[in-house]
């Protein structure tokens, strides 16, 4: 345990000491929040207002809460994974610098080193993502706040699980990377494509039927839906309280991916959690298997 603790502290210190790496990780959610609030907020607002039935109106604070919930859930869904890929690049950097080889010359076992990378990446990524979540809450407090304490706790749980998913996925991929160019290429592809694949940038129902079916198999889609449900839970409660018909509320939930369907069957919140937790377990097991095979080789 002492070796693992020391290596975790060492990896976290190196991550935060690397100003370039830390700045890129931290600036990603900040830039996304600014871009979303500046360019997408109005688009979401116009789209939402135009979809309201004639004769039904909402106060601006509730509309802003709906828009803010979409923006916040999109930002956190993307950041939890992209920041994990950024912070996990330390694993590859140690290969390039020879630090990993030097550490393995000492009594440190390969398994201990592997666990330390995974744990340090998780803690570093959580620090950044929880900081981003704090910024998101501040944004919602300014624009329109309808979240209950339970909603906040569930959002924190979603961020934790989606961060673990990002760490497990990046650990499996980075295990096979050996150059800085490969790290940059993977990071670019994840940053550019993940937001679309998980439904953060565009609602899933805006894609073709075939692509919608394909996205229903991706665990990140369910992570985004969980964030959507909990970020907008308070706004939906208020809509029902002011007399919005249940079928209209359900239609809105369908349009912004709070409700997901797997081959026509509605996916429950519990099932979404099972998919996400199951994927984390599988990816973590794969990472352990890769290290075991490497050790035997």
PDB file of C-alpha atoms in Angstrom:
ATOM      1  CA  UNK A   1       0.000   0.000   0.000  1.00  0.00           C
ATOM      2  CA  UNK A   2       2.856   2.387   0.741  1.00  0.00           C
ATOM      3  CA  UNK A   3       4.255   1.870  -2.756  1.00  0.00           C
ATOM      4  CA  UNK A   4       0.864   2.458  -4.380  1.00  0.00           C
ATOM      5  CA  UNK A   5       0.223   5.575  -2.283  1.00  0.00           C
ATOM      6  CA  UNK A   6       3.637   6.988  -3.081  1.00  0.00           C
ATOM      7  CA  UNK A   7       3.230   6.338  -6.810  1.00  0.00           C
ATOM      8  CA  UNK A   8      -0.260   7.827  -6.868  1.00  0.00           C
ATOM      9  CA  UNK A   9       1.015  10.993  -5.178  1.00  0.00           C
ATOM     10  CA  UNK A  10       3.942  11.077  -7.593  1.00  0.00           C
ATOM     11  CA  UNK A  11       1.669  10.766 -10.650  1.00  0.00           C
ATOM     12  CA  UNK A  12      -0.797  13.383  -9.425  1.00  0.00           C
ATOM     13  CA  UNK A  13       2.018  15.824  -8.644  1.00  0.00           C
ATOM     14  CA  UNK A  14       3.540  15.300 -12.086  1.00  0.00           C
ATOM     15  CA  UNK A  15       0.165  15.875 -13.718  1.00  0.00           C
ATOM     16  CA  UNK A  16      -0.523  19.140 -11.914  1.00  0.00           C
ATOM     17  CA  UNK A  17       3.117  20.195 -12.208  1.00  0.00           C
ATOM     18  CA  UNK A  18       2.954  19.873 -15.993  1.00  0.00           C
ATOM     19  CA  UNK A  19       1.390  23.276 -16.652  1.00  0.00           C
ATOM     20  CA  UNK A  20       0.729  22.519 -20.316  1.00  0.00           C
ATOM     21  CA  UNK A  21      -1.037  19.231 -19.621  1.00  0.00           C
ATOM     22  CA  UNK A  22      -3.040  20.588 -16.698  1.00  0.00           C
ATOM     23  CA  UNK A  23      -3.950  23.786 -18.549  1.00  0.00           C
ATOM     24  CA  UNK A  24      -5.259  21.821 -21.527  1.00  0.00           C
ATOM     25  CA  UNK A  25      -7.294  19.558 -19.227  1.00  0.00           C
ATOM     26  CA  UNK A  26      -8.781  22.439 -17.228  1.00  0.00           C
ATOM     27  CA  UNK A  27      -9.373  24.761 -20.158  1.00  0.00           C
ATOM     28  CA  UNK A  28     -11.403  22.162 -22.052  1.00  0.00           C
ATOM     29  CA  UNK A  29     -14.540  22.383 -19.842  1.00  0.00           C
ATOM     30  CA  UNK A  30     -14.139  26.149 -19.465  1.00  0.00           C
ATOM     31  CA  UNK A  31     -13.966  26.656 -23.230  1.00  0.00           C
ATOM     32  CA  UNK A  32     -16.900  24.297 -23.746  1.00  0.00           C
ATOM     33  CA  UNK A  33     -18.986  26.199 -21.190  1.00  0.00           C
ATOM     34  CA  UNK A  34     -18.206  29.543 -22.844  1.00  0.00           C
ATOM     35  CA  UNK A  35     -18.851  28.196 -26.356  1.00  0.00           C
ATOM     36  CA  UNK A  36     -22.064  26.444 -25.335  1.00  0.00           C
ATOM     37  CA  UNK A  37     -23.385  29.463 -23.442  1.00  0.00           C
ATOM     38  CA  UNK A  38     -22.423  31.857 -26.237  1.00  0.00           C
ATOM     39  CA  UNK A  39     -23.449  29.963 -29.353  1.00  0.00           C
ATOM     40  CA  UNK A  40     -25.676  27.032 -28.422  1.00  0.00           C
ATOM     41  CA  UNK A  41     -27.772  28.546 -25.642  1.00  0.00           C
ATOM     42  CA  UNK A  42     -29.760  30.743 -28.008  1.00  0.00           C
ATOM     43  CA  UNK A  43     -30.173  27.890 -30.497  1.00  0.00           C
ATOM     44  CA  UNK A  44     -31.511  25.606 -27.766  1.00  0.00           C
ATOM     45  CA  UNK A  45     -33.798  28.357 -26.466  1.00  0.00           C
ATOM     46  CA  UNK A  46     -35.310  29.166 -29.863  1.00  0.00           C
ATOM     47  CA  UNK A  47     -35.766  25.464 -30.595  1.00  0.00           C
ATOM     48  CA  UNK A  48     -37.440  24.831 -27.257  1.00  0.00           C
ATOM     49  CA  UNK A  49     -39.775  27.845 -27.407  1.00  0.00           C
ATOM     50  CA  UNK A  50     -40.803  27.075 -30.989  1.00  0.00           C
ATOM     51  CA  UNK A  51     -41.698  23.512 -29.960  1.00  0.00           C
ATOM     52  CA  UNK A  52     -44.109  24.672 -27.244  1.00  0.00           C
ATOM     53  CA  UNK A  53     -47.796  24.236 -28.100  1.00  0.00           C
ATOM     54  CA  UNK A  54     -49.739  27.376 -28.956  1.00  0.00           C
ATOM     55  CA  UNK A  55     -51.185  28.964 -25.856  1.00  0.00           C
ATOM     56  CA  UNK A  56     -48.627  27.480 -23.474  1.00  0.00           C
ATOM     57  CA  UNK A  57     -45.981  29.804 -22.076  1.00  0.00           C
ATOM     58  CA  UNK A  58     -43.188  29.488 -19.560  1.00  0.00           C
ATOM     59  CA  UNK A  59     -41.421  32.105 -17.503  1.00  0.00           C
ATOM     60  CA  UNK A  60     -37.912  32.990 -18.641  1.00  0.00           C
ATOM     61  CA  UNK A  61     -36.232  31.455 -15.580  1.00  0.00           C
ATOM     62  CA  UNK A  62     -37.744  28.042 -16.362  1.00  0.00           C
ATOM     63  CA  UNK A  63     -36.821  28.261 -20.040  1.00  0.00           C
ATOM     64  CA  UNK A  64     -33.282  29.237 -19.069  1.00  0.00           C
ATOM     65  CA  UNK A  65     -33.179  26.296 -16.653  1.00  0.00           C
ATOM     66  CA  UNK A  66     -34.159  23.930 -19.475  1.00  0.00           C
ATOM     67  CA  UNK A  67     -31.508  25.369 -21.764  1.00  0.00           C
ATOM     68  CA  UNK A  68     -28.919  25.453 -18.979  1.00  0.00           C
ATOM     69  CA  UNK A  69     -29.591  21.832 -18.056  1.00  0.00           C
ATOM     70  CA  UNK A  70     -28.949  20.763 -21.649  1.00  0.00           C
ATOM     71  CA  UNK A  71     -25.740  22.773 -21.831  1.00  0.00           C
ATOM     72  CA  UNK A  72     -24.447  21.558 -18.473  1.00  0.00           C
ATOM     73  CA  UNK A  73     -25.165  17.912 -19.202  1.00  0.00           C
ATOM     74  CA  UNK A  74     -23.496  18.185 -22.621  1.00  0.00           C
ATOM     75  CA  UNK A  75     -20.394  19.810 -21.169  1.00  0.00           C
ATOM     76  CA  UNK A  76     -19.968  17.301 -18.357  1.00  0.00           C
ATOM     77  CA  UNK A  77     -20.645  14.336 -20.651  1.00  0.00           C
ATOM     78  CA  UNK A  78     -17.795  15.398 -22.926  1.00  0.00           C
ATOM     79  CA  UNK A  79     -15.369  16.605 -20.243  1.00  0.00           C
ATOM     80  CA  UNK A  80     -15.548  13.445 -18.138  1.00  0.00           C
ATOM     81  CA  UNK A  81     -14.076  11.436 -21.018  1.00  0.00           C
ATOM     82  CA  UNK A  82     -11.834  13.930 -22.817  1.00  0.00           C
ATOM     83  CA  UNK A  83     -10.134  15.087 -19.605  1.00  0.00           C
ATOM     84  CA  UNK A  84      -9.483  11.438 -18.687  1.00  0.00           C
ATOM     85  CA  UNK A  85      -7.659  10.906 -21.996  1.00  0.00           C
ATOM     86  CA  UNK A  86      -5.600  14.016 -21.358  1.00  0.00           C
ATOM     87  CA  UNK A  87      -4.594  13.168 -17.779  1.00  0.00           C
ATOM     88  CA  UNK A  88      -3.897   9.522 -18.648  1.00  0.00           C
ATOM     89  CA  UNK A  89      -1.224  10.535 -21.153  1.00  0.00           C
ATOM     90  CA  UNK A  90       1.234  10.478 -18.225  1.00  0.00           C
ATOM     91  CA  UNK A  91       1.309   6.705 -18.664  1.00  0.00           C
ATOM     92  CA  UNK A  92       2.740   7.121 -22.162  1.00  0.00           C
ATOM     93  CA  UNK A  93       5.033   9.968 -21.171  1.00  0.00           C
ATOM     94  CA  UNK A  94       6.685   7.709 -18.604  1.00  0.00           C
ATOM     95  CA  UNK A  95       7.365   5.198 -21.379  1.00  0.00           C
ATOM     96  CA  UNK A  96       8.932   7.870 -23.567  1.00  0.00           C
ATOM     97  CA  UNK A  97      11.076   9.390 -20.815  1.00  0.00           C
ATOM     98  CA  UNK A  98      12.255   6.030 -19.507  1.00  0.00           C
ATOM     99  CA  UNK A  99      10.724   6.714 -16.089  1.00  0.00           C
ATOM    100  CA  UNK A 100       8.583   3.579 -16.301  1.00  0.00           C
ATOM    101  CA  UNK A 101      11.638   1.436 -17.006  1.00  0.00           C
ATOM    102  CA  UNK A 102      13.506   3.041 -14.110  1.00  0.00           C
ATOM    103  CA  UNK A 103      10.596   2.416 -11.749  1.00  0.00           C
ATOM    104  CA  UNK A 104      10.410  -1.246 -12.751  1.00  0.00           C
ATOM    105  CA  UNK A 105      14.107  -1.679 -11.965  1.00  0.00           C
ATOM    106  CA  UNK A 106      13.236  -0.904  -8.336  1.00  0.00           C
ATOM    107  CA  UNK A 107      11.260  -3.351  -6.129  1.00  0.00           C
ATOM    108  CA  UNK A 108       8.035  -1.813  -7.512  1.00  0.00           C
ATOM    109  CA  UNK A 109       5.973  -4.519  -9.193  1.00  0.00           C
ATOM    110  CA  UNK A 110       4.395  -3.977 -12.601  1.00  0.00           C
ATOM    111  CA  UNK A 111       0.905  -4.517 -11.137  1.00  0.00           C
ATOM    112  CA  UNK A 112       1.496  -1.826  -8.512  1.00  0.00           C
ATOM    113  CA  UNK A 113       2.638   0.613 -11.172  1.00  0.00           C
ATOM    114  CA  UNK A 114      -0.411  -0.117 -13.346  1.00  0.00           C
ATOM    115  CA  UNK A 115      -2.811   0.398 -10.447  1.00  0.00           C
ATOM    116  CA  UNK A 116      -1.115   3.659  -9.545  1.00  0.00           C
ATOM    117  CA  UNK A 117      -1.580   5.024 -13.073  1.00  0.00           C
ATOM    118  CA  UNK A 118      -5.282   4.121 -13.031  1.00  0.00           C
ATOM    119  CA  UNK A 119      -5.907   5.536  -9.542  1.00  0.00           C
ATOM    120  CA  UNK A 120      -3.918   8.738 -10.126  1.00  0.00           C
ATOM    121  CA  UNK A 121      -5.688   9.360 -13.433  1.00  0.00           C
ATOM    122  CA  UNK A 122      -9.049   8.861 -11.712  1.00  0.00           C
ATOM    123  CA  UNK A 123      -8.256  11.311  -8.906  1.00  0.00           C
ATOM    124  CA  UNK A 124      -6.749  13.937 -11.231  1.00  0.00           C
ATOM    125  CA  UNK A 125      -9.681  13.724 -13.628  1.00  0.00           C
ATOM    126  CA  UNK A 126     -12.216  13.920 -10.806  1.00  0.00           C
ATOM    127  CA  UNK A 127     -10.586  17.086  -9.471  1.00  0.00           C
ATOM    128  CA  UNK A 128     -10.929  18.763 -12.857  1.00  0.00           C
ATOM    129  CA  UNK A 129     -14.438  17.440 -13.527  1.00  0.00           C
ATOM    130  CA  UNK A 130     -15.805  18.350 -10.112  1.00  0.00           C
ATOM    131  CA  UNK A 131     -14.334  21.821 -10.584  1.00  0.00           C
ATOM    132  CA  UNK A 132     -16.143  21.962 -13.939  1.00  0.00           C
ATOM    133  CA  UNK A 133     -19.338  20.798 -12.243  1.00  0.00           C
ATOM    134  CA  UNK A 134     -18.961  23.660  -9.763  1.00  0.00           C
ATOM    135  CA  UNK A 135     -18.735  26.118 -12.668  1.00  0.00           C
ATOM    136  CA  UNK A 136     -21.835  24.538 -14.189  1.00  0.00           C
ATOM    137  CA  UNK A 137     -23.766  24.948 -10.943  1.00  0.00           C
ATOM    138  CA  UNK A 138     -22.710  28.592 -10.799  1.00  0.00           C
ATOM    139  CA  UNK A 139     -23.990  29.050 -14.360  1.00  0.00           C
ATOM    140  CA  UNK A 140     -27.328  27.436 -13.463  1.00  0.00           C
ATOM    141  CA  UNK A 141     -27.616  29.574 -10.324  1.00  0.00           C
ATOM    142  CA  UNK A 142     -27.301  32.686 -12.493  1.00  0.00           C
ATOM    143  CA  UNK A 143     -29.611  31.598 -15.325  1.00  0.00           C
ATOM    144  CA  UNK A 144     -32.246  29.464 -13.587  1.00  0.00           C
ATOM    145  CA  UNK A 145     -31.929  27.059 -10.641  1.00  0.00           C
ATOM    146  CA  UNK A 146     -34.559  24.371  -9.979  1.00  0.00           C
ATOM    147  CA  UNK A 147     -32.326  21.537  -8.763  1.00  0.00           C
ATOM    148  CA  UNK A 148     -32.992  19.786  -5.466  1.00  0.00           C
ATOM    149  CA  UNK A 149     -30.275  18.429  -3.201  1.00  0.00           C
ATOM    150  CA  UNK A 150     -30.954  14.910  -4.500  1.00  0.00           C
ATOM    151  CA  UNK A 151     -30.465  16.109  -8.096  1.00  0.00           C
ATOM    152  CA  UNK A 152     -27.079  17.589  -7.184  1.00  0.00           C
ATOM    153  CA  UNK A 153     -25.980  14.346  -5.518  1.00  0.00           C
ATOM    154  CA  UNK A 154     -27.109  12.269  -8.501  1.00  0.00           C
ATOM    155  CA  UNK A 155     -25.260  14.582 -10.880  1.00  0.00           C
ATOM    156  CA  UNK A 156     -22.115  14.108  -8.794  1.00  0.00           C
ATOM    157  CA  UNK A 157     -22.633  10.326  -8.996  1.00  0.00           C
ATOM    158  CA  UNK A 158     -23.041  10.563 -12.778  1.00  0.00           C
ATOM    159  CA  UNK A 159     -19.813  12.553 -13.072  1.00  0.00           C
ATOM    160  CA  UNK A 160     -18.011   9.985 -10.930  1.00  0.00           C
ATOM    161  CA  UNK A 161     -19.210   7.032 -13.009  1.00  0.00           C
ATOM    162  CA  UNK A 162     -18.618   8.728 -16.351  1.00  0.00           C
ATOM    163  CA  UNK A 163     -15.130   9.718 -15.193  1.00  0.00           C
ATOM    164  CA  UNK A 164     -14.405   6.092 -14.274  1.00  0.00           C
ATOM    165  CA  UNK A 165     -15.650   5.090 -17.715  1.00  0.00           C
ATOM    166  CA  UNK A 166     -13.319   7.627 -19.341  1.00  0.00           C
ATOM    167  CA  UNK A 167     -10.357   6.504 -17.224  1.00  0.00           C
ATOM    168  CA  UNK A 168     -10.973   2.805 -17.932  1.00  0.00           C
ATOM    169  CA  UNK A 169     -11.389   3.431 -21.672  1.00  0.00           C
ATOM    170  CA  UNK A 170      -8.321   5.669 -21.933  1.00  0.00           C
ATOM    171  CA  UNK A 171      -6.240   3.212 -19.874  1.00  0.00           C
ATOM    172  CA  UNK A 172      -7.032   0.381 -22.298  1.00  0.00           C
ATOM    173  CA  UNK A 173      -6.189   2.526 -25.325  1.00  0.00           C
ATOM    174  CA  UNK A 174      -3.109   4.259 -23.895  1.00  0.00           C
ATOM    175  CA  UNK A 175      -1.688   0.888 -22.873  1.00  0.00           C
ATOM    176  CA  UNK A 176      -0.825   0.280 -26.534  1.00  0.00           C
ATOM    177  CA  UNK A 177       0.491   3.789 -27.347  1.00  0.00           C
ATOM    178  CA  UNK A 178       4.220   4.377 -27.508  1.00  0.00           C
ATOM    179  CA  UNK A 179       4.747   7.807 -29.097  1.00  0.00           C
ATOM    180  CA  UNK A 180       3.610  11.351 -28.422  1.00  0.00           C
ATOM    181  CA  UNK A 181       2.182  11.471 -31.945  1.00  0.00           C
ATOM    182  CA  UNK A 182      -0.106   8.547 -31.171  1.00  0.00           C
ATOM    183  CA  UNK A 183      -1.273  10.215 -27.961  1.00  0.00           C
ATOM    184  CA  UNK A 184      -2.020  13.455 -29.828  1.00  0.00           C
ATOM    185  CA  UNK A 185      -3.869  11.622 -32.598  1.00  0.00           C
ATOM    186  CA  UNK A 186      -6.049   9.680 -30.161  1.00  0.00           C
ATOM    187  CA  UNK A 187      -6.736  12.811 -28.109  1.00  0.00           C
ATOM    188  CA  UNK A 188      -7.748  14.739 -31.229  1.00  0.00           C
ATOM    189  CA  UNK A 189     -10.100  11.996 -32.410  1.00  0.00           C
ATOM    190  CA  UNK A 190     -11.724  11.673 -28.986  1.00  0.00           C
ATOM    191  CA  UNK A 191     -12.115  15.454 -28.584  1.00  0.00           C
ATOM    192  CA  UNK A 192     -13.582  15.839 -32.073  1.00  0.00           C
ATOM    193  CA  UNK A 193     -15.830  12.807 -32.227  1.00  0.00           C
ATOM    194  CA  UNK A 194     -16.918  11.736 -28.762  1.00  0.00           C
ATOM    195  CA  UNK A 195     -19.382  14.593 -28.255  1.00  0.00           C
ATOM    196  CA  UNK A 196     -21.303  13.528 -31.357  1.00  0.00           C
ATOM    197  CA  UNK A 197     -21.157   9.792 -30.618  1.00  0.00           C
ATOM    198  CA  UNK A 198     -22.520  10.175 -27.078  1.00  0.00           C
ATOM    199  CA  UNK A 199     -25.327  12.545 -28.112  1.00  0.00           C
ATOM    200  CA  UNK A 200     -23.928  15.536 -26.252  1.00  0.00           C
ATOM    201  CA  UNK A 201     -23.745  17.943 -29.193  1.00  0.00           C
ATOM    202  CA  UNK A 202     -26.831  16.857 -31.119  1.00  0.00           C
ATOM    203  CA  UNK A 203     -29.931  14.917 -30.024  1.00  0.00           C
ATOM    204  CA  UNK A 204     -29.804  11.286 -31.082  1.00  0.00           C
ATOM    205  CA  UNK A 205     -33.147  11.557 -32.865  1.00  0.00           C
ATOM    206  CA  UNK A 206     -31.580  14.034 -35.301  1.00  0.00           C
ATOM    207  CA  UNK A 207     -29.434  11.237 -36.750  1.00  0.00           C
ATOM    208  CA  UNK A 208     -30.480   8.570 -39.220  1.00  0.00           C
ATOM    209  CA  UNK A 209     -32.306   5.468 -37.964  1.00  0.00           C
ATOM    210  CA  UNK A 210     -29.256   3.256 -38.524  1.00  0.00           C
ATOM    211  CA  UNK A 211     -26.965   5.585 -36.623  1.00  0.00           C
ATOM    212  CA  UNK A 212     -29.483   5.858 -33.799  1.00  0.00           C
ATOM    213  CA  UNK A 213     -29.443   2.059 -33.434  1.00  0.00           C
ATOM    214  CA  UNK A 214     -25.649   2.033 -33.463  1.00  0.00           C
ATOM    215  CA  UNK A 215     -25.468   4.760 -30.812  1.00  0.00           C
ATOM    216  CA  UNK A 216     -27.856   2.783 -28.590  1.00  0.00           C
ATOM    217  CA  UNK A 217     -25.036   0.246 -28.147  1.00  0.00           C
ATOM    218  CA  UNK A 218     -22.537   2.877 -26.945  1.00  0.00           C
ATOM    219  CA  UNK A 219     -22.244   3.236 -23.147  1.00  0.00           C
ATOM    220  CA  UNK A 220     -21.364   6.928 -23.386  1.00  0.00           C
ATOM    221  CA  UNK A 221     -24.864   7.561 -24.746  1.00  0.00           C
ATOM    222  CA  UNK A 222     -26.370   6.300 -21.502  1.00  0.00           C
ATOM    223  CA  UNK A 223     -23.956   8.398 -19.447  1.00  0.00           C
ATOM    224  CA  UNK A 224     -25.105  11.506 -21.295  1.00  0.00           C
ATOM    225  CA  UNK A 225     -28.755  10.547 -20.778  1.00  0.00           C
ATOM    226  CA  UNK A 226     -28.205  10.150 -17.025  1.00  0.00           C
ATOM    227  CA  UNK A 227     -26.685  13.632 -16.842  1.00  0.00           C
ATOM    228  CA  UNK A 228     -29.569  15.010 -18.908  1.00  0.00           C
ATOM    229  CA  UNK A 229     -32.190  13.462 -16.631  1.00  0.00           C
ATOM    230  CA  UNK A 230     -30.665  14.766 -13.425  1.00  0.00           C
ATOM    231  CA  UNK A 231     -29.659  18.208 -14.746  1.00  0.00           C
ATOM    232  CA  UNK A 232     -33.228  18.785 -15.975  1.00  0.00           C
ATOM    233  CA  UNK A 233     -35.137  16.989 -13.214  1.00  0.00           C
ATOM    234  CA  UNK A 234     -35.982  20.207 -11.356  1.00  0.00           C
ATOM    235  CA  UNK A 235     -37.144  21.982 -14.506  1.00  0.00           C
ATOM    236  CA  UNK A 236     -39.438  19.078 -15.410  1.00  0.00           C
ATOM    237  CA  UNK A 237     -40.904  19.075 -11.896  1.00  0.00           C
ATOM    238  CA  UNK A 238     -41.641  22.780 -12.206  1.00  0.00           C
ATOM    239  CA  UNK A 239     -43.245  22.280 -15.612  1.00  0.00           C
ATOM    240  CA  UNK A 240     -45.621  19.711 -14.139  1.00  0.00           C
ATOM    241  CA  UNK A 241     -46.300  21.990 -11.165  1.00  0.00           C
ATOM    242  CA  UNK A 242     -47.398  24.871 -13.419  1.00  0.00           C
ATOM    243  CA  UNK A 243     -49.824  22.621 -15.252  1.00  0.00           C
ATOM    244  CA  UNK A 244     -47.974  21.314 -18.289  1.00  0.00           C
ATOM    245  CA  UNK A 245     -49.690  18.185 -19.666  1.00  0.00           C
ATOM    246  CA  UNK A 246     -47.746  14.996 -18.942  1.00  0.00           C
ATOM    247  CA  UNK A 247     -47.684  13.991 -22.623  1.00  0.00           C
ATOM    248  CA  UNK A 248     -46.023  17.268 -23.596  1.00  0.00           C
ATOM    249  CA  UNK A 249     -43.397  16.886 -20.868  1.00  0.00           C
ATOM    250  CA  UNK A 250     -42.734  13.342 -22.071  1.00  0.00           C
ATOM    251  CA  UNK A 251     -42.446  14.569 -25.660  1.00  0.00           C
ATOM    252  CA  UNK A 252     -39.843  17.130 -24.575  1.00  0.00           C
ATOM    253  CA  UNK A 253     -37.939  14.429 -22.713  1.00  0.00           C
ATOM    254  CA  UNK A 254     -37.899  12.336 -25.887  1.00  0.00           C
ATOM    255  CA  UNK A 255     -36.664  15.237 -28.014  1.00  0.00           C
ATOM    256  CA  UNK A 256     -33.619  15.994 -25.827  1.00  0.00           C
ATOM    257  CA  UNK A 257     -32.599  12.381 -25.093  1.00  0.00           C
ATOM    258  CA  UNK A 258     -33.717  12.200 -21.485  1.00  0.00           C
ATOM    259  CA  UNK A 259     -35.611   9.139 -22.699  1.00  0.00           C
ATOM    260  CA  UNK A 260     -33.600   6.570 -24.630  1.00  0.00           C
ATOM    261  CA  UNK A 261     -34.995   3.658 -26.594  1.00  0.00           C
ATOM    262  CA  UNK A 262     -33.290   0.391 -27.424  1.00  0.00           C
ATOM    263  CA  UNK A 263     -34.992  -1.098 -30.488  1.00  0.00           C
ATOM    264  CA  UNK A 264     -38.222   0.616 -29.529  1.00  0.00           C
ATOM    265  CA  UNK A 265     -38.112  -0.248 -25.828  1.00  0.00           C
ATOM    266  CA  UNK A 266     -37.689   2.587 -23.349  1.00  0.00           C
ATOM    267  CA  UNK A 267     -34.528   2.248 -21.249  1.00  0.00           C
ATOM    268  CA  UNK A 268     -35.018   2.860 -17.529  1.00  0.00           C
ATOM    269  CA  UNK A 269     -32.666   4.926 -15.376  1.00  0.00           C
ATOM    270  CA  UNK A 270     -31.634   1.785 -13.500  1.00  0.00           C
ATOM    271  CA  UNK A 271     -30.718   0.056 -16.747  1.00  0.00           C
ATOM    272  CA  UNK A 272     -28.639   3.067 -17.796  1.00  0.00           C
ATOM    273  CA  UNK A 273     -26.675   2.758 -14.565  1.00  0.00           C
ATOM    274  CA  UNK A 274     -26.230  -0.973 -15.131  1.00  0.00           C
ATOM    275  CA  UNK A 275     -24.897  -0.394 -18.647  1.00  0.00           C
ATOM    276  CA  UNK A 276     -22.438   2.233 -17.458  1.00  0.00           C
ATOM    277  CA  UNK A 277     -21.248   0.261 -14.415  1.00  0.00           C
ATOM    278  CA  UNK A 278     -20.999  -2.934 -16.459  1.00  0.00           C
ATOM    279  CA  UNK A 279     -18.878  -1.197 -19.089  1.00  0.00           C
ATOM    280  CA  UNK A 280     -16.568   0.211 -16.425  1.00  0.00           C
ATOM    281  CA  UNK A 281     -16.130  -3.295 -14.982  1.00  0.00           C
ATOM    282  CA  UNK A 282     -15.417  -4.828 -18.409  1.00  0.00           C
ATOM    283  CA  UNK A 283     -12.916  -2.141 -19.429  1.00  0.00           C
ATOM    284  CA  UNK A 284     -11.174  -2.330 -16.050  1.00  0.00           C
ATOM    285  CA  UNK A 285     -10.928  -6.108 -16.413  1.00  0.00           C
ATOM    286  CA  UNK A 286      -9.450  -5.668 -19.894  1.00  0.00           C
ATOM    287  CA  UNK A 287      -6.848  -3.254 -18.524  1.00  0.00           C
ATOM    288  CA  UNK A 288      -5.897  -5.815 -15.868  1.00  0.00           C
ATOM    289  CA  UNK A 289      -5.731  -8.556 -18.517  1.00  0.00           C
ATOM    290  CA  UNK A 290      -3.482  -6.444 -20.770  1.00  0.00           C
ATOM    291  CA  UNK A 291      -1.072  -5.910 -17.892  1.00  0.00           C
ATOM    292  CA  UNK A 292      -1.085  -9.590 -16.936  1.00  0.00           C
ATOM    293  CA  UNK A 293      -0.280 -10.636 -20.500  1.00  0.00           C
ATOM    294  CA  UNK A 294       2.454  -8.000 -20.678  1.00  0.00           C
ATOM    295  CA  UNK A 295       3.946  -9.322 -17.459  1.00  0.00           C
ATOM    296  CA  UNK A 296       4.032 -12.899 -18.789  1.00  0.00           C
ATOM    297  CA  UNK A 297       5.598 -11.746 -22.048  1.00  0.00           C
TER     298      UNK A 297
END
